[in-house]
Short mmCIF file of C-alpha atoms in Angstrom, two decimals:
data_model
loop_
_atom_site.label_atom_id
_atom_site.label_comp_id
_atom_site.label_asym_id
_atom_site.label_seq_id
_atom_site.Cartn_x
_atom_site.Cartn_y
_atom_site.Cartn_z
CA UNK A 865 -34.49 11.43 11.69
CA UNK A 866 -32.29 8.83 9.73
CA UNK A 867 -33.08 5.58 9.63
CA UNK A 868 -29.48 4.43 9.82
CA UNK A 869 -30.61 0.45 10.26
CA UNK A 870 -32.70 0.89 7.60
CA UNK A 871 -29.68 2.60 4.86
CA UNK A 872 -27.47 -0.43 5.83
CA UNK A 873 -30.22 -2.65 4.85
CA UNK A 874 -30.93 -0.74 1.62
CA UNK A 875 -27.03 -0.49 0.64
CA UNK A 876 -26.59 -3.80 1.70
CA UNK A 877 -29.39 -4.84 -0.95
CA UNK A 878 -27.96 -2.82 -3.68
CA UNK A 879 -24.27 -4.19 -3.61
CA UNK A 880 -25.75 -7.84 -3.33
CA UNK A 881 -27.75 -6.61 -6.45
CA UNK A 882 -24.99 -5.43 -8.01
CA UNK A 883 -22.48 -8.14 -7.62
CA UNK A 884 -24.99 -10.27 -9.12
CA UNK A 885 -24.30 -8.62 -12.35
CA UNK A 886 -20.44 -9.20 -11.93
CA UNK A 887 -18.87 -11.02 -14.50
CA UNK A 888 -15.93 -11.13 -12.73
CA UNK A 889 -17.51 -14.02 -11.08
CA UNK A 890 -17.56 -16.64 -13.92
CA UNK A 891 -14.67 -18.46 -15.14
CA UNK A 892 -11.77 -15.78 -14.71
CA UNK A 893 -9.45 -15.41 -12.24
CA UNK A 894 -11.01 -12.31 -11.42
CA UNK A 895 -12.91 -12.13 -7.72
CA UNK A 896 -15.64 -9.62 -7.57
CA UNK A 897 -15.46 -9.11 -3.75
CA UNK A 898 -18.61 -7.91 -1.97
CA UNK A 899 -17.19 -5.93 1.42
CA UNK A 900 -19.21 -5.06 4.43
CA UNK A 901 -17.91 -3.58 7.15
CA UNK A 902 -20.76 -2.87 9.73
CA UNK A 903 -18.30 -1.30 12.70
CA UNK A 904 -16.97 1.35 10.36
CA UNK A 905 -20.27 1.73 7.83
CA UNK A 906 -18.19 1.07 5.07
CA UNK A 907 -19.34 -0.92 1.83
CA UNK A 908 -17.78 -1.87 -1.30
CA UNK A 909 -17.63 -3.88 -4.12
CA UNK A 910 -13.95 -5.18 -5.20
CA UNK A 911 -12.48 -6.60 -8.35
CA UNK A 912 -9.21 -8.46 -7.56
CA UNK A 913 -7.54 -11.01 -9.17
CA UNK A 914 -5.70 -12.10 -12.39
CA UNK A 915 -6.17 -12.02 -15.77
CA UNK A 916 -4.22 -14.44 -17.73
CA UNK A 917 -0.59 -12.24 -16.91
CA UNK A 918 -2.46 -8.82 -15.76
CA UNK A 919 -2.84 -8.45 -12.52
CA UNK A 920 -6.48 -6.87 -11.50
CA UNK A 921 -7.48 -4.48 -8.63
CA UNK A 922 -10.13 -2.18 -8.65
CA UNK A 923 -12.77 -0.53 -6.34
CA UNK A 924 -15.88 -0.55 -7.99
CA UNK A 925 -18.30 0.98 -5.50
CA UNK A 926 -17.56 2.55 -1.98
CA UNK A 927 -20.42 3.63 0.16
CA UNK A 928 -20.16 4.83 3.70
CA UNK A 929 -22.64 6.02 6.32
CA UNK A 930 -21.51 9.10 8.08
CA UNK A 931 -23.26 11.32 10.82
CA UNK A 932 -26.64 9.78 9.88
CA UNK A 933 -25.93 10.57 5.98
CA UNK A 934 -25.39 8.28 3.15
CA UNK A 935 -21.81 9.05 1.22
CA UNK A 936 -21.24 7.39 -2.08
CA UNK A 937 -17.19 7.82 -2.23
CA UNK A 938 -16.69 5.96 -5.47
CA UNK A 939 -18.89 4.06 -8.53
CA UNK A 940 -17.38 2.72 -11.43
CA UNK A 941 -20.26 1.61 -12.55
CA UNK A 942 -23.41 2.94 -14.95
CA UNK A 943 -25.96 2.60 -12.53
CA UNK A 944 -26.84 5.50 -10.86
CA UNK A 945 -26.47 4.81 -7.08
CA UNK A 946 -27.97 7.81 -5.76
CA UNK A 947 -31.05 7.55 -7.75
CA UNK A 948 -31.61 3.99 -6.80
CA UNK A 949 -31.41 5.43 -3.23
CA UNK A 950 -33.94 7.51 -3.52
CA UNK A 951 -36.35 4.89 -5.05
CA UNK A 952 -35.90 2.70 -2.12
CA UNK A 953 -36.87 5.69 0.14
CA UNK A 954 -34.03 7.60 1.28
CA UNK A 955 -34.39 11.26 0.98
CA UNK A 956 -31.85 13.22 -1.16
CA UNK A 957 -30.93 15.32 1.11
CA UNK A 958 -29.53 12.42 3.29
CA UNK A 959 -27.04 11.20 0.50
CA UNK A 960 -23.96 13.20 -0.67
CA UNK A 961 -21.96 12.29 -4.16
CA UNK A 962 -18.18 12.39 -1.95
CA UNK A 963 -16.53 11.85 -5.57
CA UNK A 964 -17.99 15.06 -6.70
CA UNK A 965 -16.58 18.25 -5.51
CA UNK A 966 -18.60 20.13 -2.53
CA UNK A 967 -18.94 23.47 -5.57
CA UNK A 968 -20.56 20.76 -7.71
CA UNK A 969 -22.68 19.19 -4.88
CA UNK A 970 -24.49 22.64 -4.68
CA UNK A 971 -26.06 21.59 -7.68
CA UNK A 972 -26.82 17.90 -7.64
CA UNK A 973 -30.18 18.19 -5.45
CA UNK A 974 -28.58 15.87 -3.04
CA UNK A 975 -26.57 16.68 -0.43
CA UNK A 976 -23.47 18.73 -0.24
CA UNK A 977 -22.09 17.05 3.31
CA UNK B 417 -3.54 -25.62 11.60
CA UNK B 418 -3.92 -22.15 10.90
CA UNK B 419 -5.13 -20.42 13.61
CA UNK B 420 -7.27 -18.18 12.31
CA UNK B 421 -8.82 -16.06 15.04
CA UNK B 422 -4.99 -15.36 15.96
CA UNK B 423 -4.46 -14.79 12.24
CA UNK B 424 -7.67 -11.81 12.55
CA UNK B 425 -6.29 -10.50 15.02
CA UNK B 426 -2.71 -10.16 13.61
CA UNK B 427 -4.36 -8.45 11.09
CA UNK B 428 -6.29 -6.29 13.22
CA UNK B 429 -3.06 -4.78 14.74
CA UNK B 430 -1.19 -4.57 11.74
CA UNK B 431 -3.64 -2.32 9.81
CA UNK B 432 -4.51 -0.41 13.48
CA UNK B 433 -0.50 0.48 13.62
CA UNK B 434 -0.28 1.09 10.10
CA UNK B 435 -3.54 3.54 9.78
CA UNK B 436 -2.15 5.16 13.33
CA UNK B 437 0.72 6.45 10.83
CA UNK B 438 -1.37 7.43 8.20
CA UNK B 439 -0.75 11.69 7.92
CA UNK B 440 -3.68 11.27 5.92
CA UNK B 441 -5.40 11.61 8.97
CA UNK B 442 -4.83 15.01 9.94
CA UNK B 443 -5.37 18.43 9.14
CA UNK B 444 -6.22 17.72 5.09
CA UNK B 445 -9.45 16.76 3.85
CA UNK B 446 -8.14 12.96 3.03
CA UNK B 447 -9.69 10.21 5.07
CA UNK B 448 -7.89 7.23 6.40
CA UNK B 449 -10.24 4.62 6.07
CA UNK B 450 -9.99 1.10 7.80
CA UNK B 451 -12.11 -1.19 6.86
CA UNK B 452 -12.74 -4.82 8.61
CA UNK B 453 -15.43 -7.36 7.21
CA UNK B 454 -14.95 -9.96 9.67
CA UNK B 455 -18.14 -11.50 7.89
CA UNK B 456 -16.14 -12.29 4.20
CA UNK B 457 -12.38 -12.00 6.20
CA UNK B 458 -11.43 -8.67 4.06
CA UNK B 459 -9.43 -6.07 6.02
CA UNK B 460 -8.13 -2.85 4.21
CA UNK B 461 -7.00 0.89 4.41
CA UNK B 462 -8.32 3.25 1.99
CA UNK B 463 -7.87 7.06 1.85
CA UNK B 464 -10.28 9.00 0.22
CA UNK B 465 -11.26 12.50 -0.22
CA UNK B 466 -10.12 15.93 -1.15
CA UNK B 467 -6.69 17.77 -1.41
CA UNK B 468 -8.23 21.62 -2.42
CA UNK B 469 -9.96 20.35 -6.15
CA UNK B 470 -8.60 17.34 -6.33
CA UNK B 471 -10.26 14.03 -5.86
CA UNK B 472 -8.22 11.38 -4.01
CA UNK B 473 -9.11 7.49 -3.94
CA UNK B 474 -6.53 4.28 -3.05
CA UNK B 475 -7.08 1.71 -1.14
CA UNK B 476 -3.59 1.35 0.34
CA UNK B 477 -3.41 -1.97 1.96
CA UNK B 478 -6.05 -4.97 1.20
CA UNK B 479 -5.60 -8.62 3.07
CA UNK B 480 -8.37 -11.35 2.88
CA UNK B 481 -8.03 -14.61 5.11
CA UNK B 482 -9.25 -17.27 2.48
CA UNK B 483 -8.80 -21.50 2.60
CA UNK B 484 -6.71 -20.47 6.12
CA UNK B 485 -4.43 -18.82 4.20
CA UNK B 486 -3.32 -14.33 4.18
CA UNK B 487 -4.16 -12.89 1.08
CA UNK B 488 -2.06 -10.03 0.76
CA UNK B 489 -3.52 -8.18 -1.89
CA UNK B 490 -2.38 -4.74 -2.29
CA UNK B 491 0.57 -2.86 -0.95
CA UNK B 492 1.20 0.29 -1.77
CA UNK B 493 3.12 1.11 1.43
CA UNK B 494 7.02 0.16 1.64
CA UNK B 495 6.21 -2.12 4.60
CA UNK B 496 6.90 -5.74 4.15
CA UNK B 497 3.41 -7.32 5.29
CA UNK B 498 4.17 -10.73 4.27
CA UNK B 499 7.62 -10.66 6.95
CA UNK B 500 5.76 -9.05 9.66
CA UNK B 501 2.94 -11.47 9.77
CA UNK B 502 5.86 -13.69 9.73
CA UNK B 503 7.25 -11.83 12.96
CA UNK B 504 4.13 -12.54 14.55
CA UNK B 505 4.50 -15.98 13.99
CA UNK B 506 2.28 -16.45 10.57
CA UNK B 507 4.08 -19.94 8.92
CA UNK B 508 5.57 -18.38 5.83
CA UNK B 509 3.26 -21.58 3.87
CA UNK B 510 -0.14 -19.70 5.15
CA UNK B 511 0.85 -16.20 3.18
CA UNK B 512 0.01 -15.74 -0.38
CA UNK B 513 1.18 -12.34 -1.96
CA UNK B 514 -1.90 -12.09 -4.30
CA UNK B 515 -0.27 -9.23 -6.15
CA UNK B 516 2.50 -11.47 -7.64
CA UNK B 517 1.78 -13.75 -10.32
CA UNK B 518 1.52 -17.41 -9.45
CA UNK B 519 4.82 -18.15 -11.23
CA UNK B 520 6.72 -15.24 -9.03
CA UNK B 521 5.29 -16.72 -6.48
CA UNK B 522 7.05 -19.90 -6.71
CA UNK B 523 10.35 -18.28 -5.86
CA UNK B 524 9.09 -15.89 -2.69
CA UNK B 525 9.21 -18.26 0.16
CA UNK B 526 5.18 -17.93 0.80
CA UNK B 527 2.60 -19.87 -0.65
CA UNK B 528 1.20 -20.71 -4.43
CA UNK B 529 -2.63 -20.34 -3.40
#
């Protein structure tokens, strides 16, 4: 049995982590956005902004609870989300890597959806 | 003064009539994803998922409610946000449109920042 309180709580600790690290939030005109949205279970970090004439937008990390499973839809990032799951005590088999395809998932030990 | 429990909920029915055209949502393997953090004010649409082996990810629409003010940043629909917040009686000086550059913005009717 998922502990579905207990995921939001751990994902919810990761991002905060994680935006920590952003840059983004110094001095630029870049806003590293930290998103939670608890009615839908979805959670993401967002770069948007400006940079001098460039504008910015990028989705850095999506996660998403779904039927009592742990979906990481997006990371552009080098830390490995999945693993840092596991560590905080989710089981693999209750997280699926959505950006990889469900052939590939076969493989990956973790879920495949 | 903004009136920004009307301005949520504006919003709220914006994205809701938007996603409830989204043909994302049907038969394919592509999520339509709305997402409200009424905790940080960020409201978006994101589709994400598979079409056969190919990996789709875009967050469509993203609005933030920040200083009282819209934040309309991203807009890859052809629906004018900005005038149909105005329709529902959004002042035009309490809508930024976050994707144009300050200096565009100037010249667009809505608000600087």
């Amino acid at each position: 049995m998922a502990d579905i309180k207990e995921y939001r709580k751990n994902i919810r600790d990761l991002l905060e982590e994680i935006h920590g690290y952003d840059i983004s939030n110094s001095d630029s005109g870049i806003e590293g956005q930290i998103i939670f949205d608890t009615e839908h279970d979805h959670y993401l970090l967002i770069d948007v902004g400006w940079e001098q004439k460039k504008h910015v937008y990028g989705a850095i990390i999506h996660i998403d609870i779904k039927d009592e499973k742990i979906w990481i839809q997006r990371n552009n990032t080098e830390i490995n989300l999945a693993d840092r799951l596991v560590e905080m005590g989710v089981p693999k088999n209750h997280i699926v890597i959505g950006f990889q395809s469900s052939f590939t998932r076969q493989f990956s030990g973790y879920a495949v959806g």
